Amino acid sequence: MSSPLPRYRLAVAPELVRTLMKRTGTGARLTLRDLGEIVGIPHTTIGNVLTGDQDSVAAETAQAIATTIGVDLLILWEPVERAAEMRPAATALVHELVAA
């Protein structure tokens, strides 16, 4: 059984994303429609994340949005992952550190 793909939620205020869209890393100005078209998702998905109607997006979507805007992934996003769902190696390391 494979584990679900990681998801990411906004780690910043939606206003920051909108500000960054006004002048991306290339100097371009992006609308929600532009960003959605470039990323390959409905612009309403981005709008829903910015309004809080959608709490997270797939990792590849979060990365595509960050790259298109011109910032590193973790500037805008934080992973949504419970400790119990951590990868086996990470879980083993946590148990090892706790036991020490």
PDB file of N, CA and C in Angstrom:
ATOM      1  N   MET A   1       0.831  -1.169   0.000  1.00  0.00           N
ATOM      2  CA  MET A   1       0.000   0.000   0.000  1.00  0.00           C
ATOM      3  C   MET A   1       0.884   1.244   0.000  1.00  0.00           C
ATOM      4  N   SER A   2       0.669   2.144  -0.948  1.00  0.00           N
ATOM      5  CA  SER A   2       1.498   3.333  -1.031  1.00  0.00           C
ATOM      6  C   SER A   2       0.916   4.429  -0.143  1.00  0.00           C
ATOM      7  N   SER A   3       1.817   5.285   0.329  1.00  0.00           N
ATOM      8  CA  SER A   3       1.353   6.376   1.176  1.00  0.00           C
ATOM      9  C   SER A   3       0.813   7.500   0.302  1.00  0.00           C
ATOM     10  N   PRO A   4      -0.125   8.284   0.832  1.00  0.00           N
ATOM     11  CA  PRO A   4      -0.679   9.379   0.039  1.00  0.00           C
ATOM     12  C   PRO A   4       0.390  10.432  -0.246  1.00  0.00           C
ATOM     13  N   LEU A   5       0.242  11.124  -1.363  1.00  0.00           N
ATOM     14  CA  LEU A   5       1.180  12.184  -1.690  1.00  0.00           C
ATOM     15  C   LEU A   5       1.067  13.301  -0.662  1.00  0.00           C
ATOM     16  N   PRO A   6       2.188  13.932  -0.337  1.00  0.00           N
ATOM     17  CA  PRO A   6       2.130  15.002   0.656  1.00  0.00           C
ATOM     18  C   PRO A   6       1.309  16.182   0.160  1.00  0.00           C
ATOM     19  N   ARG A   7       0.701  16.877   1.078  1.00  0.00           N
ATOM     20  CA  ARG A   7      -0.089  18.068   0.763  1.00  0.00           C
ATOM     21  C   ARG A   7       0.522  19.241   1.516  1.00  0.00           C
ATOM     22  N   TYR A   8       0.255  20.416   1.011  1.00  0.00           N
ATOM     23  CA  TYR A   8       0.793  21.635   1.600  1.00  0.00           C
ATOM     24  C   TYR A   8      -0.321  22.645   1.813  1.00  0.00           C
ATOM     25  N   ARG A   9      -0.201  23.427   2.904  1.00  0.00           N
ATOM     26  CA  ARG A   9      -1.141  24.519   3.158  1.00  0.00           C
ATOM     27  C   ARG A   9      -0.334  25.815   3.209  1.00  0.00           C
ATOM     28  N   LEU A  10      -1.034  26.917   2.975  1.00  0.00           N
ATOM     29  CA  LEU A  10      -0.362  28.215   3.020  1.00  0.00           C
ATOM     30  C   LEU A  10       0.229  28.448   4.397  1.00  0.00           C
ATOM     31  N   ALA A  11       1.450  28.910   4.416  1.00  0.00           N
ATOM     32  CA  ALA A  11       2.126  29.223   5.675  1.00  0.00           C
ATOM     33  C   ALA A  11       2.183  30.725   5.903  1.00  0.00           C
ATOM     34  N   VAL A  12       1.636  31.482   4.962  1.00  0.00           N
ATOM     35  CA  VAL A  12       1.661  32.942   5.035  1.00  0.00           C
ATOM     36  C   VAL A  12       0.258  33.490   4.829  1.00  0.00           C
ATOM     37  N   ALA A  13       0.098  34.756   5.088  1.00  0.00           N
ATOM     38  CA  ALA A  13      -1.188  35.404   4.846  1.00  0.00           C
ATOM     39  C   ALA A  13      -1.453  35.452   3.339  1.00  0.00           C
ATOM     40  N   PRO A  14      -2.688  35.215   2.943  1.00  0.00           N
ATOM     41  CA  PRO A  14      -3.032  35.254   1.517  1.00  0.00           C
ATOM     42  C   PRO A  14      -2.646  36.578   0.844  1.00  0.00           C
ATOM     43  N   GLU A  15      -2.651  37.669   1.608  1.00  0.00           N
ATOM     44  CA  GLU A  15      -2.280  38.963   1.045  1.00  0.00           C
ATOM     45  C   GLU A  15      -0.846  38.965   0.537  1.00  0.00           C
ATOM     46  N   LEU A  16       0.037  38.204   1.189  1.00  0.00           N
ATOM     47  CA  LEU A  16       1.420  38.126   0.733  1.00  0.00           C
ATOM     48  C   LEU A  16       1.486  37.451  -0.634  1.00  0.00           C
ATOM     49  N   VAL A  17       0.722  36.397  -0.821  1.00  0.00           N
ATOM     50  CA  VAL A  17       0.703  35.716  -2.119  1.00  0.00           C
ATOM     51  C   VAL A  17       0.221  36.691  -3.189  1.00  0.00           C
ATOM     52  N   ARG A  18      -0.839  37.409  -2.885  1.00  0.00           N
ATOM     53  CA  ARG A  18      -1.369  38.394  -3.853  1.00  0.00           C
ATOM     54  C   ARG A  18      -0.339  39.483  -4.153  1.00  0.00           C
ATOM     55  N   THR A  19       0.394  39.923  -3.145  1.00  0.00           N
ATOM     56  CA  THR A  19       1.439  40.926  -3.354  1.00  0.00           C
ATOM     57  C   THR A  19       2.546  40.373  -4.246  1.00  0.00           C
ATOM     58  N   LEU A  20       2.969  39.148  -3.980  1.00  0.00           N
ATOM     59  CA  LEU A  20       4.023  38.537  -4.787  1.00  0.00           C
ATOM     60  C   LEU A  20       3.575  38.309  -6.232  1.00  0.00           C
ATOM     61  N   MET A  21       2.281  38.087  -6.420  1.00  0.00           N
ATOM     62  CA  MET A  21       1.756  37.901  -7.768  1.00  0.00           C
ATOM     63  C   MET A  21       1.800  39.208  -8.564  1.00  0.00           C
ATOM     64  N   LYS A  22       1.856  40.344  -7.879  1.00  0.00           N
ATOM     65  CA  LYS A  22       1.910  41.633  -8.569  1.00  0.00           C
ATOM     66  C   LYS A  22       3.268  41.883  -9.206  1.00  0.00           C
ATOM     67  N   ARG A  23       4.291  41.220  -8.685  1.00  0.00           N
ATOM     68  CA  ARG A  23       5.628  41.335  -9.267  1.00  0.00           C
ATOM     69  C   ARG A  23       6.391  40.057  -8.940  1.00  0.00           C
ATOM     70  N   THR A  24       6.324  39.113  -9.862  1.00  0.00           N
ATOM     71  CA  THR A  24       6.952  37.811  -9.651  1.00  0.00           C
ATOM     72  C   THR A  24       8.466  37.912  -9.798  1.00  0.00           C
ATOM     73  N   GLY A  25       9.126  36.797  -9.652  1.00  0.00           N
ATOM     74  CA  GLY A  25      10.579  36.749  -9.792  1.00  0.00           C
ATOM     75  C   GLY A  25      11.071  37.214 -11.151  1.00  0.00           C
ATOM     76  N   THR A  26      10.234  37.129 -12.158  1.00  0.00           N
ATOM     77  CA  THR A  26      10.604  37.596 -13.501  1.00  0.00           C
ATOM     78  C   THR A  26      10.178  39.037 -13.735  1.00  0.00           C
ATOM     79  N   GLY A  27       9.486  39.634 -12.771  1.00  0.00           N
ATOM     80  CA  GLY A  27       8.984  40.983 -12.926  1.00  0.00           C
ATOM     81  C   GLY A  27       7.586  41.032 -13.511  1.00  0.00           C
ATOM     82  N   ALA A  28       7.052  39.882 -13.899  1.00  0.00           N
ATOM     83  CA  ALA A  28       5.717  39.822 -14.490  1.00  0.00           C
ATOM     84  C   ALA A  28       4.650  39.987 -13.420  1.00  0.00           C
ATOM     85  N   ARG A  29       3.492  40.443 -13.846  1.00  0.00           N
ATOM     86  CA  ARG A  29       2.319  40.550 -12.975  1.00  0.00           C
ATOM     87  C   ARG A  29       1.387  39.408 -13.358  1.00  0.00           C
ATOM     88  N   LEU A  30       0.914  38.655 -12.363  1.00  0.00           N
ATOM     89  CA  LEU A  30       0.039  37.512 -12.615  1.00  0.00           C
ATOM     90  C   LEU A  30      -1.333  37.717 -11.981  1.00  0.00           C
ATOM     91  N   THR A  31      -2.352  37.343 -12.699  1.00  0.00           N
ATOM     92  CA  THR A  31      -3.695  37.261 -12.133  1.00  0.00           C
ATOM     93  C   THR A  31      -3.900  35.826 -11.666  1.00  0.00           C
ATOM     94  N   LEU A  32      -4.989  35.582 -10.958  1.00  0.00           N
ATOM     95  CA  LEU A  32      -5.306  34.200 -10.575  1.00  0.00           C
ATOM     96  C   LEU A  32      -5.460  33.329 -11.821  1.00  0.00           C
ATOM     97  N   ARG A  33      -6.117  33.877 -12.858  1.00  0.00           N
ATOM     98  CA  ARG A  33      -6.286  33.115 -14.107  1.00  0.00           C
ATOM     99  C   ARG A  33      -4.940  32.781 -14.735  1.00  0.00           C
ATOM    100  N   ASP A  34      -4.038  33.757 -14.777  1.00  0.00           N
ATOM    101  CA  ASP A  34      -2.698  33.518 -15.335  1.00  0.00           C
ATOM    102  C   ASP A  34      -1.985  32.419 -14.559  1.00  0.00           C
ATOM    103  N   LEU A  35      -1.993  32.545 -13.249  1.00  0.00           N
ATOM    104  CA  LEU A  35      -1.300  31.572 -12.401  1.00  0.00           C
ATOM    105  C   LEU A  35      -1.894  30.182 -12.576  1.00  0.00           C
ATOM    106  N   GLY A  36      -3.214  30.087 -12.568  1.00  0.00           N
ATOM    107  CA  GLY A  36      -3.859  28.798 -12.777  1.00  0.00           C
ATOM    108  C   GLY A  36      -3.505  28.181 -14.121  1.00  0.00           C
ATOM    109  N   GLU A  37      -3.476  29.004 -15.160  1.00  0.00           N
ATOM    110  CA  GLU A  37      -3.150  28.499 -16.496  1.00  0.00           C
ATOM    111  C   GLU A  37      -1.716  27.987 -16.564  1.00  0.00           C
ATOM    112  N   ILE A  38      -0.793  28.741 -15.997  1.00  0.00           N
ATOM    113  CA  ILE A  38       0.612  28.325 -16.007  1.00  0.00           C
ATOM    114  C   ILE A  38       0.818  27.050 -15.195  1.00  0.00           C
ATOM    115  N   VAL A  39       0.195  26.991 -14.035  1.00  0.00           N
ATOM    116  CA  VAL A  39       0.361  25.834 -13.136  1.00  0.00           C
ATOM    117  C   VAL A  39      -0.407  24.614 -13.648  1.00  0.00           C
ATOM    118  N   GLY A  40      -1.491  24.882 -14.390  1.00  0.00           N
ATOM    119  CA  GLY A  40      -2.282  23.774 -14.938  1.00  0.00           C
ATOM    120  C   GLY A  40      -3.403  23.325 -14.025  1.00  0.00           C
ATOM    121  N   ILE A  41      -3.919  24.269 -13.240  1.00  0.00           N
ATOM    122  CA  ILE A  41      -5.050  23.967 -12.357  1.00  0.00           C
ATOM    123  C   ILE A  41      -6.097  25.061 -12.540  1.00  0.00           C
ATOM    124  N   PRO A  42      -7.328  24.809 -12.134  1.00  0.00           N
ATOM    125  CA  PRO A  42      -8.339  25.869 -12.223  1.00  0.00           C
ATOM    126  C   PRO A  42      -7.955  27.064 -11.345  1.00  0.00           C
ATOM    127  N   HIS A  43      -8.152  28.261 -11.857  1.00  0.00           N
ATOM    128  CA  HIS A  43      -7.823  29.451 -11.058  1.00  0.00           C
ATOM    129  C   HIS A  43      -8.675  29.510  -9.791  1.00  0.00           C
ATOM    130  N   THR A  44      -9.835  28.855  -9.835  1.00  0.00           N
ATOM    131  CA  THR A  44     -10.692  28.834  -8.647  1.00  0.00           C
ATOM    132  C   THR A  44     -10.048  28.060  -7.497  1.00  0.00           C
ATOM    133  N   THR A  45      -9.211  27.082  -7.822  1.00  0.00           N
ATOM    134  CA  THR A  45      -8.500  26.344  -6.768  1.00  0.00           C
ATOM    135  C   THR A  45      -7.585  27.290  -6.009  1.00  0.00           C
ATOM    136  N   ILE A  46      -6.857  28.113  -6.742  1.00  0.00           N
ATOM    137  CA  ILE A  46      -5.958  29.075  -6.101  1.00  0.00           C
ATOM    138  C   ILE A  46      -6.775  30.077  -5.288  1.00  0.00           C
ATOM    139  N   GLY A  47      -7.854  30.560  -5.874  1.00  0.00           N
ATOM    140  CA  GLY A  47      -8.725  31.480  -5.154  1.00  0.00           C
ATOM    141  C   GLY A  47      -9.281  30.872  -3.883  1.00  0.00           C
ATOM    142  N   ASN A  48      -9.669  29.600  -3.953  1.00  0.00           N
ATOM    143  CA  ASN A  48     -10.209  28.915  -2.773  1.00  0.00           C
ATOM    144  C   ASN A  48      -9.164  28.766  -1.673  1.00  0.00           C
ATOM    145  N   VAL A  49      -7.909  28.527  -2.051  1.00  0.00           N
ATOM    146  CA  VAL A  49      -6.838  28.441  -1.053  1.00  0.00           C
ATOM    147  C   VAL A  49      -6.631  29.810  -0.406  1.00  0.00           C
ATOM    148  N   LEU A  50      -6.670  30.852  -1.219  1.00  0.00           N
ATOM    149  CA  LEU A  50      -6.443  32.199  -0.692  1.00  0.00           C
ATOM    150  C   LEU A  50      -7.584  32.685   0.198  1.00  0.00           C
ATOM    151  N   THR A  51      -8.789  32.196  -0.029  1.00  0.00           N
ATOM    152  CA  THR A  51      -9.915  32.597   0.820  1.00  0.00           C
ATOM    153  C   THR A  51     -10.103  31.664   2.013  1.00  0.00           C
ATOM    154  N   GLY A  52      -9.394  30.537   2.020  1.00  0.00           N
ATOM    155  CA  GLY A  52      -9.531  29.574   3.106  1.00  0.00           C
ATOM    156  C   GLY A  52     -10.603  28.536   2.865  1.00  0.00           C
ATOM    157  N   ASP A  53     -11.260  28.572   1.705  1.00  0.00           N
ATOM    158  CA  ASP A  53     -12.279  27.572   1.390  1.00  0.00           C
ATOM    159  C   ASP A  53     -11.667  26.211   1.096  1.00  0.00           C
ATOM    160  N   GLN A  54     -10.389  26.187   0.747  1.00  0.00           N
ATOM    161  CA  GLN A  54      -9.652  24.933   0.538  1.00  0.00           C
ATOM    162  C   GLN A  54      -8.412  25.024   1.399  1.00  0.00           C
ATOM    163  N   ASP A  55      -8.168  23.986   2.204  1.00  0.00           N
ATOM    164  CA  ASP A  55      -7.077  24.090   3.175  1.00  0.00           C
ATOM    165  C   ASP A  55      -5.718  23.645   2.673  1.00  0.00           C
ATOM    166  N   SER A  56      -5.645  22.850   1.606  1.00  0.00           N
ATOM    167  CA  SER A  56      -4.339  22.388   1.152  1.00  0.00           C
ATOM    168  C   SER A  56      -4.377  22.026  -0.325  1.00  0.00           C
ATOM    169  N   VAL A  57      -3.175  21.872  -0.884  1.00  0.00           N
ATOM    170  CA  VAL A  57      -3.027  21.443  -2.278  1.00  0.00           C
ATOM    171  C   VAL A  57      -1.960  20.357  -2.326  1.00  0.00           C
ATOM    172  N   ALA A  58      -1.938  19.627  -3.415  1.00  0.00           N
ATOM    173  CA  ALA A  58      -0.924  18.588  -3.608  1.00  0.00           C
ATOM    174  C   ALA A  58       0.465  19.224  -3.671  1.00  0.00           C
ATOM    175  N   ALA A  59       1.463  18.453  -3.306  1.00  0.00           N
ATOM    176  CA  ALA A  59       2.838  18.952  -3.269  1.00  0.00           C
ATOM    177  C   ALA A  59       3.269  19.532  -4.602  1.00  0.00           C
ATOM    178  N   GLU A  60       2.945  18.853  -5.700  1.00  0.00           N
ATOM    179  CA  GLU A  60       3.376  19.350  -7.007  1.00  0.00           C
ATOM    180  C   GLU A  60       2.684  20.670  -7.366  1.00  0.00           C
ATOM    181  N   THR A  61       1.470  20.865  -6.903  1.00  0.00           N
ATOM    182  CA  THR A  61       0.764  22.127  -7.141  1.00  0.00           C
ATOM    183  C   THR A  61       1.408  23.241  -6.328  1.00  0.00           C
ATOM    184  N   ALA A  62       1.694  22.983  -5.070  1.00  0.00           N
ATOM    185  CA  ALA A  62       2.344  23.978  -4.219  1.00  0.00           C
ATOM    186  C   ALA A  62       3.691  24.381  -4.808  1.00  0.00           C
ATOM    187  N   GLN A  63       4.457  23.393  -5.277  1.00  0.00           N
ATOM    188  CA  GLN A  63       5.768  23.677  -5.866  1.00  0.00           C
ATOM    189  C   GLN A  63       5.623  24.504  -7.145  1.00  0.00           C
ATOM    190  N   ALA A  64       4.661  24.145  -7.974  1.00  0.00           N
ATOM    191  CA  ALA A  64       4.450  24.868  -9.230  1.00  0.00           C
ATOM    192  C   ALA A  64       4.049  26.319  -8.977  1.00  0.00           C
ATOM    193  N   ILE A  65       3.199  26.552  -7.987  1.00  0.00           N
ATOM    194  CA  ILE A  65       2.781  27.914  -7.651  1.00  0.00           C
ATOM    195  C   ILE A  65       3.987  28.713  -7.153  1.00  0.00           C
ATOM    196  N   ALA A  66       4.751  28.146  -6.244  1.00  0.00           N
ATOM    197  CA  ALA A  66       5.925  28.844  -5.708  1.00  0.00           C
ATOM    198  C   ALA A  66       6.929  29.151  -6.815  1.00  0.00           C
ATOM    199  N   THR A  67       7.194  28.186  -7.667  1.00  0.00           N
ATOM    200  CA  THR A  67       8.151  28.376  -8.757  1.00  0.00           C
ATOM    201  C   THR A  67       7.676  29.456  -9.715  1.00  0.00           C
ATOM    202  N   THR A  68       6.397  29.434 -10.051  1.00  0.00           N
ATOM    203  CA  THR A  68       5.850  30.423 -10.979  1.00  0.00           C
ATOM    204  C   THR A  68       5.923  31.824 -10.395  1.00  0.00           C
ATOM    205  N   ILE A  69       5.658  31.947  -9.096  1.00  0.00           N
ATOM    206  CA  ILE A  69       5.734  33.257  -8.439  1.00  0.00           C
ATOM    207  C   ILE A  69       7.188  33.690  -8.281  1.00  0.00           C
ATOM    208  N   GLY A  70       8.093  32.707  -8.133  1.00  0.00           N
ATOM    209  CA  GLY A  70       9.513  33.019  -8.037  1.00  0.00           C
ATOM    210  C   GLY A  70      10.088  32.962  -6.645  1.00  0.00           C
ATOM    211  N   VAL A  71       9.502  32.091  -5.803  1.00  0.00           N
ATOM    212  CA  VAL A  71      10.022  31.921  -4.442  1.00  0.00           C
ATOM    213  C   VAL A  71      10.203  30.436  -4.152  1.00  0.00           C
ATOM    214  N   ASP A  72      10.953  30.147  -3.110  1.00  0.00           N
ATOM    215  CA  ASP A  72      11.123  28.757  -2.684  1.00  0.00           C
ATOM    216  C   ASP A  72       9.814  28.235  -2.097  1.00  0.00           C
ATOM    217  N   LEU A  73       9.606  26.946  -2.198  1.00  0.00           N
ATOM    218  CA  LEU A  73       8.385  26.283  -1.733  1.00  0.00           C
ATOM    219  C   LEU A  73       8.014  26.682  -0.304  1.00  0.00           C
ATOM    220  N   LEU A  74       8.978  26.590   0.608  1.00  0.00           N
ATOM    221  CA  LEU A  74       8.674  26.794   2.024  1.00  0.00           C
ATOM    222  C   LEU A  74       8.538  28.260   2.424  1.00  0.00           C
ATOM    223  N   ILE A  75       8.718  29.176   1.475  1.00  0.00           N
ATOM    224  CA  ILE A  75       8.419  30.582   1.741  1.00  0.00           C
ATOM    225  C   ILE A  75       6.910  30.752   1.870  1.00  0.00           C
ATOM    226  N   LEU A  76       6.148  30.037   1.011  1.00  0.00           N
ATOM    227  CA  LEU A  76       4.695  30.163   0.980  1.00  0.00           C
ATOM    228  C   LEU A  76       3.953  29.031   1.666  1.00  0.00           C
ATOM    229  N   TRP A  77       4.524  27.842   1.660  1.00  0.00           N
ATOM    230  CA  TRP A  77       3.790  26.631   2.033  1.00  0.00           C
ATOM    231  C   TRP A  77       4.445  25.906   3.187  1.00  0.00           C
ATOM    232  N   GLU A  78       3.616  25.135   3.908  1.00  0.00           N
ATOM    233  CA  GLU A  78       4.122  24.226   4.932  1.00  0.00           C
ATOM    234  C   GLU A  78       3.470  22.869   4.716  1.00  0.00           C
ATOM    235  N   PRO A  79       4.223  21.796   4.941  1.00  0.00           N
ATOM    236  CA  PRO A  79       3.655  20.459   4.730  1.00  0.00           C
ATOM    237  C   PRO A  79       2.562  20.152   5.743  1.00  0.00           C
ATOM    238  N   VAL A  80       1.579  19.413   5.288  1.00  0.00           N
ATOM    239  CA  VAL A  80       0.502  18.955   6.151  1.00  0.00           C
ATOM    240  C   VAL A  80       0.741  17.457   6.325  1.00  0.00           C
ATOM    241  N   GLU A  81       1.300  17.100   7.464  1.00  0.00           N
ATOM    242  CA  GLU A  81       1.630  15.694   7.700  1.00  0.00           C
ATOM    243  C   GLU A  81       1.589  15.426   9.191  1.00  0.00           C
ATOM    244  N   ARG A  82       0.892  14.405   9.561  1.00  0.00           N
ATOM    245  CA  ARG A  82       0.842  14.022  10.961  1.00  0.00           C
ATOM    246  C   ARG A  82       2.067  13.194  11.301  1.00  0.00           C
ATOM    247  N   ALA A  83       2.509  13.278  12.523  1.00  0.00           N
ATOM    248  CA  ALA A  83       3.692  12.537  12.953  1.00  0.00           C
ATOM    249  C   ALA A  83       3.521  11.037  12.730  1.00  0.00           C
ATOM    250  N   ALA A  84       2.315  10.520  12.895  1.00  0.00           N
ATOM    251  CA  ALA A  84       2.071   9.091  12.717  1.00  0.00           C
ATOM    252  C   ALA A  84       2.216   8.665  11.269  1.00  0.00           C
ATOM    253  N   GLU A  85       2.174   9.635  10.345  1.00  0.00           N
ATOM    254  CA  GLU A  85       2.279   9.306   8.926  1.00  0.00           C
ATOM    255  C   GLU A  85       3.676   9.548   8.386  1.00  0.00           C
ATOM    256  N   MET A  86       4.632   9.811   9.274  1.00  0.00           N
ATOM    257  CA  MET A  86       5.990  10.082   8.830  1.00  0.00           C
ATOM    258  C   MET A  86       6.576   8.853   8.155  1.00  0.00           C
ATOM    259  N   ARG A  87       7.545   9.092   7.308  1.00  0.00           N
ATOM    260  CA  ARG A  87       8.219   7.989   6.615  1.00  0.00           C
ATOM    261  C   ARG A  87       8.858   7.062   7.650  1.00  0.00           C
ATOM    262  N   PRO A  88       8.967   5.771   7.326  1.00  0.00           N
ATOM    263  CA  PRO A  88       9.529   4.813   8.294  1.00  0.00           C
ATOM    264  C   PRO A  88      10.899   5.211   8.832  1.00  0.00           C
ATOM    265  N   ALA A  89      11.799   5.710   7.983  1.00  0.00           N
ATOM    266  CA  ALA A  89      13.140   6.084   8.448  1.00  0.00           C
ATOM    267  C   ALA A  89      13.059   7.236   9.443  1.00  0.00           C
ATOM    268  N   ALA A  90      12.205   8.200   9.174  1.00  0.00           N
ATOM    269  CA  ALA A  90      12.058   9.333  10.092  1.00  0.00           C
ATOM    270  C   ALA A  90      11.449   8.881  11.407  1.00  0.00           C
ATOM    271  N   THR A  91      10.484   7.995  11.335  1.00  0.00           N
ATOM    272  CA  THR A  91       9.846   7.464  12.547  1.00  0.00           C
ATOM    273  C   THR A  91      10.866   6.711  13.389  1.00  0.00           C
ATOM    274  N   ALA A  92      11.711   5.903  12.756  1.00  0.00           N
ATOM    275  CA  ALA A  92      12.734   5.148  13.469  1.00  0.00           C
ATOM    276  C   ALA A  92      13.714   6.102  14.154  1.00  0.00           C
ATOM    277  N   LEU A  93      14.078   7.182  13.465  1.00  0.00           N
ATOM    278  CA  LEU A  93      15.000   8.161  14.038  1.00  0.00           C
ATOM    279  C   LEU A  93      14.382   8.836  15.258  1.00  0.00           C
ATOM    280  N   VAL A  94      13.116   9.187  15.174  1.00  0.00           N
ATOM    281  CA  VAL A  94      12.424   9.809  16.313  1.00  0.00           C
ATOM    282  C   VAL A  94      12.431   8.858  17.503  1.00  0.00           C
ATOM    283  N   HIS A  95      12.114   7.588  17.272  1.00  0.00           N
ATOM    284  CA  HIS A  95      12.117   6.609  18.373  1.00  0.00           C
ATOM    285  C   HIS A  95      13.501   6.453  18.960  1.00  0.00           C
ATOM    286  N   GLU A  96      14.513   6.485  18.109  1.00  0.00           N
ATOM    287  CA  GLU A  96      15.903   6.351  18.571  1.00  0.00           C
ATOM    288  C   GLU A  96      16.292   7.550  19.441  1.00  0.00           C
ATOM    289  N   LEU A  97      15.906   8.737  19.013  1.00  0.00           N
ATOM    290  CA  LEU A  97      16.243   9.935  19.785  1.00  0.00           C
ATOM    291  C   LEU A  97      15.509   9.977  21.116  1.00  0.00           C
ATOM    292  N   VAL A  98      14.260   9.535  21.124  1.00  0.00           N
ATOM    293  CA  VAL A  98      13.471   9.518  22.361  1.00  0.00           C
ATOM    294  C   VAL A  98      14.068   8.517  23.350  1.00  0.00           C
ATOM    295  N   ALA A  99      14.538   7.390  22.851  1.00  0.00           N
ATOM    296  CA  ALA A  99      15.084   6.345  23.716  1.00  0.00           C
ATOM    297  C   ALA A  99      16.438   6.746  24.303  1.00  0.00           C
ATOM    298  N   ALA A 100      17.140   7.663  23.667  1.00  0.00           N
ATOM    299  CA  ALA A 100      18.499   8.031  24.112  1.00  0.00           C
ATOM    300  C   ALA A 100      18.486   8.846  25.378  1.00  0.00           C
TER     301      ALA A 100
END
